[in-house]
Short mmCIF file of C-alpha atoms and ligand atoms in Angstrom, two decimals:
data_model
loop_
_atom_site.label_atom_id
_atom_site.label_comp_id
_atom_site.label_asym_id
_atom_site.label_seq_id
_atom_site.Cartn_x
_atom_site.Cartn_y
_atom_site.Cartn_z
CA MET A 218 12.45 35.56 3.15
CA ALA A 219 14.18 35.35 6.72
CA GLU A 220 15.62 32.47 8.82
CA LYS A 221 12.82 30.53 10.17
CA SER A 222 12.59 31.56 13.46
CA LYS A 223 13.48 28.37 16.07
CA LYS A 224 10.15 29.00 17.65
CA LYS A 225 8.39 28.46 15.10
CA PRO A 226 5.98 24.97 16.08
CA GLN A 227 7.00 21.18 14.85
CA ASP A 228 3.61 20.31 14.87
CA SER A 229 1.71 19.94 11.77
CA TRP A 230 -1.72 20.52 13.71
CA SER A 231 -0.28 24.12 15.30
CA GLN A 232 0.60 25.02 11.52
CA MET A 233 -2.89 23.84 10.29
CA SER A 234 -5.31 26.74 9.40
CA THR A 235 -9.19 25.53 10.98
CA SER A 236 -9.90 25.31 6.91
CA ASP A 237 -7.62 22.89 6.68
CA ILE A 238 -8.38 20.85 9.72
CA LYS A 239 -12.14 20.76 9.19
CA ALA A 240 -11.07 19.68 5.41
CA SER A 241 -8.67 17.05 7.07
CA GLU A 242 -11.19 15.72 9.06
CA LYS A 243 -13.00 15.61 5.85
CA PHE A 244 -10.30 13.41 4.52
CA ASN A 245 -9.77 11.15 7.10
CA ALA A 246 -13.66 10.36 7.42
CA GLY A 247 -13.14 9.32 3.80
CA TYR A 248 -9.48 7.58 4.83
CA ILE A 249 -10.86 5.40 7.33
CA ASP A 250 -14.09 3.99 4.98
CA PHE A 251 -11.51 3.54 2.20
CA LEU A 252 -9.34 1.27 4.67
CA ASN A 253 -12.17 -0.92 5.28
CA ARG A 254 -13.08 -1.57 1.73
CA VAL A 255 -9.98 -2.52 1.08
CA LYS A 256 -7.26 -5.01 2.48
CA THR A 257 -5.93 -6.66 -0.86
CA GLU A 258 -4.52 -4.57 -4.06
CA ARG A 259 -7.13 -5.90 -6.01
CA GLU A 260 -10.12 -4.44 -3.28
CA ALA A 261 -7.79 -1.27 -3.64
CA VAL A 262 -8.04 -1.17 -8.05
CA ALA A 263 -11.73 -2.05 -8.22
CA TYR A 264 -11.87 0.61 -6.26
CA ILE A 265 -9.62 3.29 -7.62
CA SER A 266 -11.24 1.96 -11.15
CA GLU A 267 -15.15 2.79 -9.66
CA ALA A 268 -13.64 6.21 -8.07
CA ALA A 269 -11.66 7.83 -11.25
CA GLY A 270 -14.89 6.95 -13.35
CA SER A 271 -17.51 8.85 -11.12
CA GLN A 272 -15.34 11.17 -11.66
CA GLY A 273 -15.26 10.74 -15.69
CA PHE A 274 -11.38 9.03 -16.48
CA LYS A 275 -12.05 6.90 -19.29
CA GLU A 276 -10.67 3.01 -19.78
CA LEU A 277 -7.47 4.35 -22.04
CA ASP A 278 -8.77 0.87 -24.62
CA GLN A 279 -12.15 2.65 -25.01
CA VAL A 280 -10.58 5.93 -25.82
CA LYS A 281 -8.88 6.53 -29.54
CA ASN A 282 -7.82 9.64 -28.55
CA PHE A 283 -7.34 12.56 -26.33
CA GLN A 284 -6.76 15.86 -25.97
CA PRO A 285 -5.39 18.31 -22.64
CA GLY A 286 -7.92 17.53 -19.53
CA ASP A 287 -9.62 14.06 -20.21
CA LYS A 288 -8.97 12.06 -18.01
CA LEU A 289 -8.09 8.19 -18.35
CA MET A 290 -7.55 4.74 -16.64
CA ILE A 291 -5.74 1.54 -16.97
CA LYS A 292 -5.74 -1.59 -15.53
CA PHE A 293 -3.26 -4.32 -15.42
CA LYS A 294 -4.87 -7.45 -14.41
CA SER A 295 -6.55 -6.42 -11.65
CA LYS A 296 -3.64 -5.94 -9.22
CA ALA A 297 -2.19 -3.00 -10.38
CA ALA A 298 -3.70 0.54 -11.80
CA ALA A 299 -2.74 3.92 -13.67
CA LEU A 300 -4.46 7.32 -13.95
CA VAL A 301 -3.62 9.84 -16.08
CA VAL A 302 -5.13 13.68 -16.60
CA ILE A 303 -3.31 14.77 -19.81
CA GLY A 304 -1.40 18.08 -19.08
CA GLN A 305 -1.06 21.25 -21.69
CA GLU A 306 2.40 20.72 -22.60
CA PRO A 307 3.49 17.58 -25.02
CA LEU A 308 4.41 14.20 -23.39
CA ASP A 309 7.68 14.55 -24.24
CA LYS A 310 8.91 17.14 -22.34
CA GLY A 311 7.59 15.24 -19.29
CA VAL A 312 4.77 13.93 -16.79
CA ASN A 313 4.69 14.31 -12.77
CA MET A 314 3.79 11.01 -11.11
CA VAL A 315 2.93 9.90 -7.75
CA VAL A 316 3.34 6.26 -7.15
CA SER A 317 2.69 4.20 -4.05
CA HIS A 318 2.05 0.21 -3.96
CA ILE A 319 -1.23 -1.14 -3.24
CA ASP A 320 0.14 -4.44 -1.49
CA SER A 321 0.39 -4.76 1.90
CA PRO A 322 1.84 -7.88 4.29
CA ARG A 323 0.33 -10.73 5.06
CA LEU A 324 -0.98 -14.37 5.24
CA ASP A 325 -1.46 -15.61 1.78
CA LEU A 326 -3.11 -19.64 1.70
CA LYS A 327 -1.02 -22.24 0.11
CA PRO A 328 -1.57 -24.26 -3.33
CA HIS A 329 -2.54 -26.84 -1.56
CA PRO A 330 -3.84 -26.07 2.10
CA ALA A 331 -6.66 -28.00 3.90
CA TYR A 332 -5.81 -30.36 6.27
CA GLU A 333 -7.08 -31.97 9.68
CA ALA A 334 -5.63 -32.72 12.59
CA ASP A 335 -6.61 -33.48 16.57
CA GLY A 336 -9.86 -32.47 15.98
CA MET A 337 -9.28 -29.32 13.97
CA ALA A 338 -9.03 -28.81 10.14
CA MET A 339 -6.45 -26.17 9.24
CA PHE A 340 -5.25 -24.09 6.03
CA LYS A 341 -1.96 -24.00 5.72
CA THR A 342 -0.24 -20.58 4.69
CA HIS A 343 2.94 -18.73 3.23
CA TYR A 344 3.53 -15.18 4.87
CA TYR A 345 3.83 -12.13 2.13
CA GLY A 346 6.50 -9.51 2.97
CA GLY A 347 8.13 -8.43 6.12
CA ILE A 348 6.58 -9.99 8.80
CA LYS A 349 6.84 -10.19 12.77
CA LYS A 350 5.38 -13.80 12.88
CA TYR A 351 3.34 -13.15 16.33
CA GLN A 352 1.86 -10.27 15.15
CA TRP A 353 0.07 -12.80 13.24
CA LEU A 354 -1.34 -15.37 16.07
CA ALA A 355 -3.90 -14.80 18.26
CA ILE A 356 -5.89 -11.40 15.67
CA PRO A 357 -9.49 -12.05 14.38
CA LEU A 358 -8.51 -12.56 10.68
CA ALA A 359 -10.48 -12.44 7.78
CA LEU A 360 -10.16 -14.29 3.98
CA HIS A 361 -10.07 -12.11 1.02
CA GLY A 362 -8.75 -13.41 -2.84
CA VAL A 363 -10.44 -14.71 -5.58
CA VAL A 364 -10.36 -18.25 -6.78
CA ALA A 365 -10.47 -18.63 -10.43
CA LYS A 366 -11.86 -21.89 -11.90
CA LYS A 367 -10.22 -24.22 -15.07
CA ASP A 368 -13.85 -22.66 -16.74
CA GLY A 369 -12.76 -19.08 -16.77
CA ARG A 370 -15.05 -17.51 -14.22
CA ILE A 371 -13.39 -16.18 -11.52
CA ILE A 372 -15.36 -15.96 -7.76
CA ASP A 373 -14.81 -13.37 -5.36
CA ILE A 374 -14.39 -14.66 -1.49
CA CYS A 375 -14.12 -11.93 1.47
CA ILE A 376 -15.37 -13.77 4.63
CA GLY A 377 -15.00 -12.21 7.57
CA GLU A 378 -15.37 -8.66 7.17
CA LYS A 379 -19.26 -8.28 7.93
CA GLU A 380 -20.10 -8.98 11.53
CA SER A 381 -22.51 -11.81 11.09
CA ASP A 382 -19.69 -13.90 9.36
CA PRO A 383 -17.47 -16.18 10.64
CA VAL A 384 -13.61 -15.27 11.43
CA PHE A 385 -10.25 -17.42 11.57
CA THR A 386 -7.09 -17.14 13.64
CA ILE A 387 -3.99 -18.60 14.42
CA ALA A 388 -4.16 -19.72 18.37
CA ASP A 389 -1.40 -19.39 20.27
CA LEU A 390 0.78 -21.32 22.06
CA LEU A 391 -0.42 -21.16 26.44
CA PRO A 392 1.78 -19.28 28.36
CA HIS A 393 1.95 -22.77 30.64
CA LEU A 394 3.69 -24.84 28.19
CA ALA A 395 5.60 -22.01 26.60
CA LYS A 396 8.75 -22.03 28.32
CA ASP A 397 11.09 -23.23 25.61
CA GLN A 398 9.77 -21.31 23.04
CA MET A 399 9.83 -18.10 25.57
CA GLU A 400 13.89 -19.04 25.68
CA LYS A 401 14.40 -18.72 21.47
CA LYS A 402 15.05 -15.87 19.64
CA MET A 403 12.41 -13.39 18.91
CA ALA A 404 12.60 -15.04 15.12
CA GLU A 405 12.84 -18.41 15.92
CA ALA A 406 9.92 -18.72 18.71
CA VAL A 407 7.09 -18.37 15.93
CA SER A 408 7.82 -20.75 12.86
CA GLY A 409 6.49 -20.06 9.69
CA GLU A 410 5.39 -23.07 9.06
CA SER A 411 3.02 -23.22 13.15
CA LEU A 412 1.40 -20.00 11.02
CA ASN A 413 -1.84 -22.70 10.17
CA ALA A 414 -5.23 -21.74 10.37
CA LEU A 415 -8.73 -22.67 12.64
CA LEU A 416 -10.58 -24.10 9.51
CA GLY A 417 -13.29 -25.81 11.84
CA SER A 418 -13.90 -28.34 14.00
CA ARG A 419 -17.77 -30.44 12.81
CA PRO A 420 -16.97 -33.96 10.95
CA LEU A 421 -19.56 -34.43 8.31
CA ASN A 422 -19.64 -37.98 9.26
CA THR A 423 -18.19 -39.35 12.19
CA LYS A 424 -17.06 -43.37 9.81
CA ASP A 425 -14.83 -40.44 7.63
CA ASP A 426 -11.42 -40.07 7.76
CA GLU A 427 -10.96 -36.45 7.54
CA ALA A 428 -14.53 -35.83 8.09
CA ILE A 429 -14.30 -32.17 9.46
CA LYS A 430 -11.86 -31.20 6.34
CA ALA A 431 -15.10 -32.81 4.57
CA ARG A 432 -17.69 -31.21 6.11
CA LEU A 433 -15.88 -27.93 5.10
CA MET A 434 -15.24 -28.72 1.46
CA ASN A 435 -19.24 -29.24 0.88
CA ILE A 436 -19.29 -25.98 2.57
CA LEU A 437 -16.93 -24.21 -0.11
CA GLU A 438 -18.52 -26.22 -3.11
CA GLU A 439 -22.57 -25.30 -1.65
CA GLN A 440 -21.72 -21.77 -0.55
CA TYR A 441 -18.73 -20.40 -3.02
CA ASP A 442 -18.91 -23.60 -5.98
CA ILE A 443 -15.08 -24.35 -5.06
CA GLU A 444 -13.35 -27.55 -5.20
CA GLU A 445 -10.11 -28.42 -3.26
CA ASP A 446 -8.50 -28.45 -6.52
CA ASP A 447 -9.15 -25.24 -7.27
CA PHE A 448 -7.23 -23.67 -4.66
CA THR A 449 -4.25 -24.95 -7.22
CA SER A 450 -5.67 -21.21 -9.04
CA ALA A 451 -6.03 -19.06 -5.39
CA GLU A 452 -5.29 -15.93 -4.67
CA LEU A 453 -6.48 -16.24 -1.20
CA GLN A 454 -4.73 -14.22 1.61
CA PHE A 455 -5.19 -13.35 5.74
CA VAL A 456 -5.65 -10.09 6.88
CA PRO A 457 -7.01 -8.87 9.80
CA ALA A 458 -10.65 -8.71 10.48
CA PHE A 459 -10.89 -5.63 13.06
CA ALA A 460 -11.84 -2.37 10.43
CA ALA A 461 -9.75 0.93 11.47
CA ARG A 462 -9.98 2.85 14.79
CA GLU A 463 -9.09 6.24 15.49
CA VAL A 464 -6.48 6.19 17.95
CA GLY A 465 -6.05 8.51 21.60
CA LEU A 466 -8.68 10.97 23.28
CA ASP A 467 -8.33 13.23 21.26
CA ARG A 468 -8.55 11.65 18.28
CA SER A 469 -5.71 12.32 16.28
CA MET A 470 -5.00 9.52 14.91
CA ILE A 471 -5.93 6.49 13.22
CA ALA A 472 -4.80 2.52 13.23
CA ALA A 473 -5.08 0.30 11.08
CA TYR A 474 -4.02 -2.50 8.75
CA GLY A 475 -2.34 -1.97 5.92
CA GLN A 476 -1.92 1.57 5.68
CA ASP A 477 1.89 1.02 4.46
CA ASP A 478 1.28 1.57 1.59
CA ARG A 479 -2.30 2.88 1.44
CA VAL A 480 -2.38 5.70 2.59
CA SER A 481 -0.45 6.86 -0.03
CA ALA A 482 -2.30 5.90 -2.89
CA TYR A 483 -6.04 6.67 -1.40
CA ALA A 484 -3.79 10.49 -0.39
CA SER A 485 -2.68 10.58 -4.21
CA LEU A 486 -5.82 9.45 -5.64
CA ARG A 487 -7.79 12.17 -3.82
CA ALA A 488 -5.01 14.29 -4.98
CA ILE A 489 -5.12 13.06 -8.72
CA LEU A 490 -9.41 12.82 -8.68
CA GLU A 491 -9.35 16.93 -8.19
CA LEU A 492 -7.00 18.25 -11.02
CA GLU A 493 -8.40 19.78 -13.99
CA LYS A 494 -6.39 20.92 -16.63
CA PRO A 495 -2.66 20.79 -15.26
CA LYS A 496 0.20 21.76 -17.50
CA ARG A 497 2.12 19.14 -17.18
CA THR A 498 -0.60 16.04 -17.38
CA ALA A 499 -0.84 14.07 -14.24
CA LEU A 500 0.17 10.17 -13.83
CA CYS A 501 -0.94 8.49 -10.35
CA LEU A 502 0.25 4.64 -10.61
CA PHE A 503 -0.99 2.18 -7.72
CA VAL A 504 1.82 -0.66 -8.28
CA ASP A 505 1.63 -4.07 -6.44
CA LYS A 506 4.83 -6.92 -5.14
CA GLU A 507 6.50 -4.04 -3.44
CA GLU A 508 6.48 -5.67 -0.45
CA ILE A 509 8.24 -8.65 -2.17
CA GLY A 510 10.92 -6.74 -3.99
CA SER A 511 8.75 -4.84 -7.08
CA SER A 512 8.89 -8.71 -9.15
CA GLY A 513 6.17 -9.97 -11.33
CA ASN A 514 4.29 -8.32 -14.21
CA THR A 515 2.30 -5.86 -11.52
CA GLY A 516 5.26 -4.53 -10.10
CA LEU A 517 7.54 -1.93 -10.67
CA GLN A 518 10.80 -4.32 -11.65
CA SER A 519 8.48 -4.76 -14.77
CA LEU A 520 8.08 -3.44 -18.07
CA LEU A 521 4.85 -1.58 -16.26
CA ILE A 522 6.03 2.24 -16.37
CA GLU A 523 8.04 1.65 -19.99
CA ASN A 524 4.60 0.21 -21.35
CA VAL A 525 2.82 3.32 -20.12
CA PHE A 526 3.99 5.74 -21.94
CA ALA A 527 5.12 3.77 -24.66
CA GLN A 528 1.01 3.17 -25.10
CA LEU A 529 0.36 7.80 -24.05
CA MET A 530 3.41 8.64 -26.49
CA HIS A 531 1.88 6.00 -29.49
CA MET A 532 -2.28 7.54 -29.09
CA ALA A 533 -0.59 11.24 -28.75
CA GLY A 534 1.26 10.21 -32.90
CA ARG A 535 4.96 9.82 -31.25
CA ASN A 536 5.69 6.65 -32.24
CA ASP A 537 9.39 7.23 -31.98
CA TYR A 538 11.64 5.35 -29.96
CA PHE A 539 13.69 8.37 -29.05
CA SER A 540 10.79 10.52 -27.85
CA LEU A 541 9.71 8.09 -25.56
CA ARG A 542 12.96 7.76 -24.13
CA GLN A 543 12.86 11.23 -24.16
CA ALA A 544 9.10 11.92 -22.17
CA LEU A 545 10.90 9.09 -19.35
CA ALA A 546 13.61 11.05 -18.99
CA ASN A 547 12.09 14.62 -18.35
CA SER A 548 9.36 13.21 -15.55
CA ALA A 549 9.25 13.82 -12.19
CA ALA A 550 8.12 10.90 -9.92
CA ILE A 551 7.07 11.08 -6.23
CA SER A 552 7.65 7.39 -4.88
CA ALA A 553 4.99 7.81 -2.04
CA ASP A 554 5.41 5.73 0.89
CA VAL A 555 5.56 5.15 3.85
CA ASN A 556 8.35 6.05 6.78
CA ALA A 557 8.53 4.95 10.25
CA ALA A 558 7.93 7.35 13.01
CA VAL A 559 10.29 7.89 16.05
CA ASP A 560 9.30 5.55 18.58
CA PRO A 561 8.73 6.49 22.47
CA ASN A 562 9.27 2.44 23.55
CA TYR A 563 12.01 2.21 21.33
CA PRO A 564 13.99 5.30 21.21
CA GLU A 565 17.19 3.12 20.68
CA VAL A 566 17.24 2.38 17.03
CA PHE A 567 15.80 5.83 15.87
CA GLU A 568 18.20 8.90 15.52
CA LYS A 569 16.39 11.95 16.21
CA MET A 570 18.21 14.64 14.16
CA ASN A 571 16.83 12.80 11.09
CA CYS A 572 14.21 10.38 12.12
CA SER A 573 10.89 11.21 11.22
CA PHE A 574 7.64 11.77 14.12
CA LEU A 575 4.24 11.49 13.97
CA SER A 576 2.30 14.89 13.49
CA ARG A 577 4.93 16.72 12.34
CA GLY A 578 4.18 16.32 8.23
CA VAL A 579 4.63 14.44 5.21
CA VAL A 580 8.19 12.91 5.08
CA LEU A 581 11.27 13.37 2.67
CA THR A 582 12.85 10.74 2.98
CA LYS A 583 16.22 11.84 0.02
CA TYR A 584 17.68 7.94 0.76
CA THR A 585 16.42 5.14 1.90
CA GLY A 586 18.08 1.61 1.97
CA SER A 587 20.54 -0.17 4.26
CA ARG A 588 24.06 -0.79 5.37
CA GLY A 589 25.41 2.17 3.80
CA LYS A 590 22.77 3.04 1.95
CA TYR A 591 22.86 0.20 -0.43
CA ASP A 592 19.46 -0.10 -3.08
CA SER A 593 18.69 3.56 -1.83
CA ASN A 594 17.72 5.81 -4.58
CA ASP A 595 19.64 9.34 -3.63
CA ALA A 596 17.33 11.14 -4.83
CA ASN A 597 19.60 14.90 -6.42
CA PRO A 598 19.68 17.78 -4.09
CA GLU A 599 18.87 19.95 -6.87
CA PHE A 600 15.32 17.76 -7.01
CA MET A 601 14.88 18.57 -3.64
CA ALA A 602 14.81 21.85 -3.59
CA ARG A 603 12.45 22.31 -6.10
CA ILE A 604 9.26 19.78 -3.47
CA ARG A 605 10.54 22.31 -0.58
CA LYS A 606 9.25 25.02 -3.09
CA ILE A 607 6.53 24.13 -3.62
CA PHE A 608 5.52 22.21 -0.23
CA ASP A 609 6.33 25.52 1.49
CA ASP A 610 4.85 28.03 -0.96
CA ALA A 611 1.52 24.98 -1.00
CA GLY A 612 1.29 25.26 3.02
CA VAL A 613 2.43 22.21 3.01
CA VAL A 614 4.08 20.88 6.71
CA TRP A 615 6.55 17.93 6.26
CA GLN A 616 9.67 17.29 7.41
CA VAL A 617 12.93 15.27 6.52
CA GLY A 618 13.29 11.99 7.53
CA GLU A 619 16.05 8.45 7.44
CA LEU A 620 14.69 5.26 8.32
CA GLY A 621 16.47 4.46 11.55
CA LYS A 622 19.94 4.48 12.74
CA VAL A 623 22.44 3.77 10.68
CA ASP A 624 24.04 0.39 11.66
CA ILE A 625 20.69 -0.77 12.90
CA GLY A 626 18.25 -1.83 9.27
CA GLY A 627 16.63 -0.77 7.19
CA GLY A 628 14.59 -0.87 3.17
CA GLY A 629 13.87 -0.40 -0.15
CA THR A 630 11.01 1.75 -1.74
CA VAL A 631 10.10 2.16 -5.73
CA ALA A 632 12.32 4.92 -5.96
CA GLN A 633 15.02 2.92 -7.56
CA TYR A 634 12.83 1.76 -10.45
CA ILE A 635 11.77 4.69 -10.99
CA ALA A 636 15.64 6.55 -11.26
CA ARG A 637 16.39 4.27 -13.84
CA TYR A 638 14.27 5.85 -17.20
CA GLY A 639 16.86 8.96 -15.71
CA MET A 640 13.73 10.50 -14.31
CA GLU A 641 14.54 12.51 -10.51
CA VAL A 642 12.93 10.89 -7.81
CA VAL A 643 12.23 11.57 -3.98
CA ASP A 644 10.08 9.25 -1.80
CA CYS A 645 7.43 11.27 0.26
CA GLY A 646 4.71 9.77 2.50
CA VAL A 647 3.87 10.07 5.56
CA ALA A 648 5.53 8.24 9.05
CA LEU A 649 3.81 5.25 10.85
CA LEU A 650 4.07 3.67 13.86
CA GLY A 651 4.38 0.43 14.37
CA MET A 652 4.92 -0.11 10.85
CA HIS A 653 4.20 -3.65 9.15
CA SER A 654 1.76 -4.79 12.37
CA PRO A 655 -1.19 -5.86 11.57
CA PHE A 656 -3.05 -2.41 13.57
CA GLU A 657 -0.44 0.96 11.91
CA VAL A 658 -0.88 4.06 13.33
CA ALA A 659 -1.13 7.67 11.33
CA SER A 660 -1.55 11.17 12.18
CA LYS A 661 -4.69 12.50 10.70
CA ALA A 662 -2.09 15.77 10.13
CA ASP A 663 0.44 13.79 8.36
CA THR A 664 -2.01 11.84 6.31
CA TYR A 665 -4.07 15.22 4.72
CA MET A 666 -0.21 16.88 4.95
CA SER A 667 0.67 14.13 2.41
CA TYR A 668 -2.57 14.48 0.13
CA LYS A 669 -2.16 17.94 -0.14
CA GLY A 670 2.04 18.06 -1.22
CA TYR A 671 1.00 14.86 -4.11
CA LEU A 672 -1.62 17.82 -4.99
CA ALA A 673 0.85 20.83 -4.66
CA PHE A 674 3.34 18.62 -6.92
CA LEU A 675 0.90 17.28 -9.45
CA GLN A 676 -0.22 20.73 -10.48
CA ASN A 677 2.69 23.06 -9.83
CA PHE A 678 5.77 21.14 -10.79
CA ILE A 679 7.25 22.03 -14.14
MN1 MN B 1253 5.35 0.38 1.83
MN1 MN B 1254 6.34 -1.71 3.60
#
């Protein structure tokens, strides 16, 4: 093919056919609905499992064997999941894998959260992931999560999402009294220990010491069967209470909480739900704990990937250690995660020849990392070339992207924990504005192109 003309439009929209644009609108309506239903990793797993179940995916431990075309799902502690479509080739030839994460930055409740001060009851929080703390002040918050009771029951909590629900909030200091605060460095102006959310203000009985807290504990017991001690075995998260919205007069963008990285989770989910009898086995992994370093038994630093492969190989009757290592090493993966879009309000942190832009397609990120590619998987060029070909052949609009200027900062993804098995892996996902904020912005054209890209990879990589 001849060299691409320099006049070729760079944006996704101009390169999309009418049917692409129509399909994109439908895809994004589903995506907005997903964002509004799913604000925690557990809610993501529930959504994925329901969607996959309705498309014929069966829980792996409920089948005895499988054959090409079979659709399987595995759940890990209700906080991570895997969907598999068995291919025609044997597993030790390798699988095609798309890995996204379903946890997002938020404010977790501490194990002893409730206290009373100055006529108000409050909940103490401990933030999860990399946040700019001031962004969590003066916005409506919803409380999501579970409380595990000593008798084994799990109580689901979701307060603040329905129109009729109350919400929570962390009040910000009024500017009139913020002279000292305003002179502080941004990183120090709001302390982690000041991120305490408003819980109530009405006493139960004015004679009691902690009468406001007492009323709230009564409410928790009556409405949810939760006692104060139960917070010790709970996983409760404050997340923004507002809904996903279309942005711009042209409605070309979506703003919502948690698009890092549920945009990739949703796009890869939609892709694998469409797969029928692929050549190589297709695997979508939806993992937890990426935002705090992929630790824990639902994060990718655990042996989760290895265990999935071992279980599949065992069921295929291939129990030898070497075949398992071969299946892993011969696999290929997309680490599906977001990148930073160039922000016209902060051009100074971007190097525009190598950073990604909103609405210019899904981003292929060869390496991430910081301080000279530290903690990065630096994808092999041979592998990237094959991905470029697959994307171009499938009409996927894509761009390259580094996270920002070399010395400014950086970030990492799960790619490095996938690469350790010897398999090829590259980062590929949507560019966001305001990543890690309560209201991240994505382009509808890009979200759709990420879905097209993941589908093309799962279907066509051999
Ligand atoms: Mn991410
Ligand atoms: Mn992140």
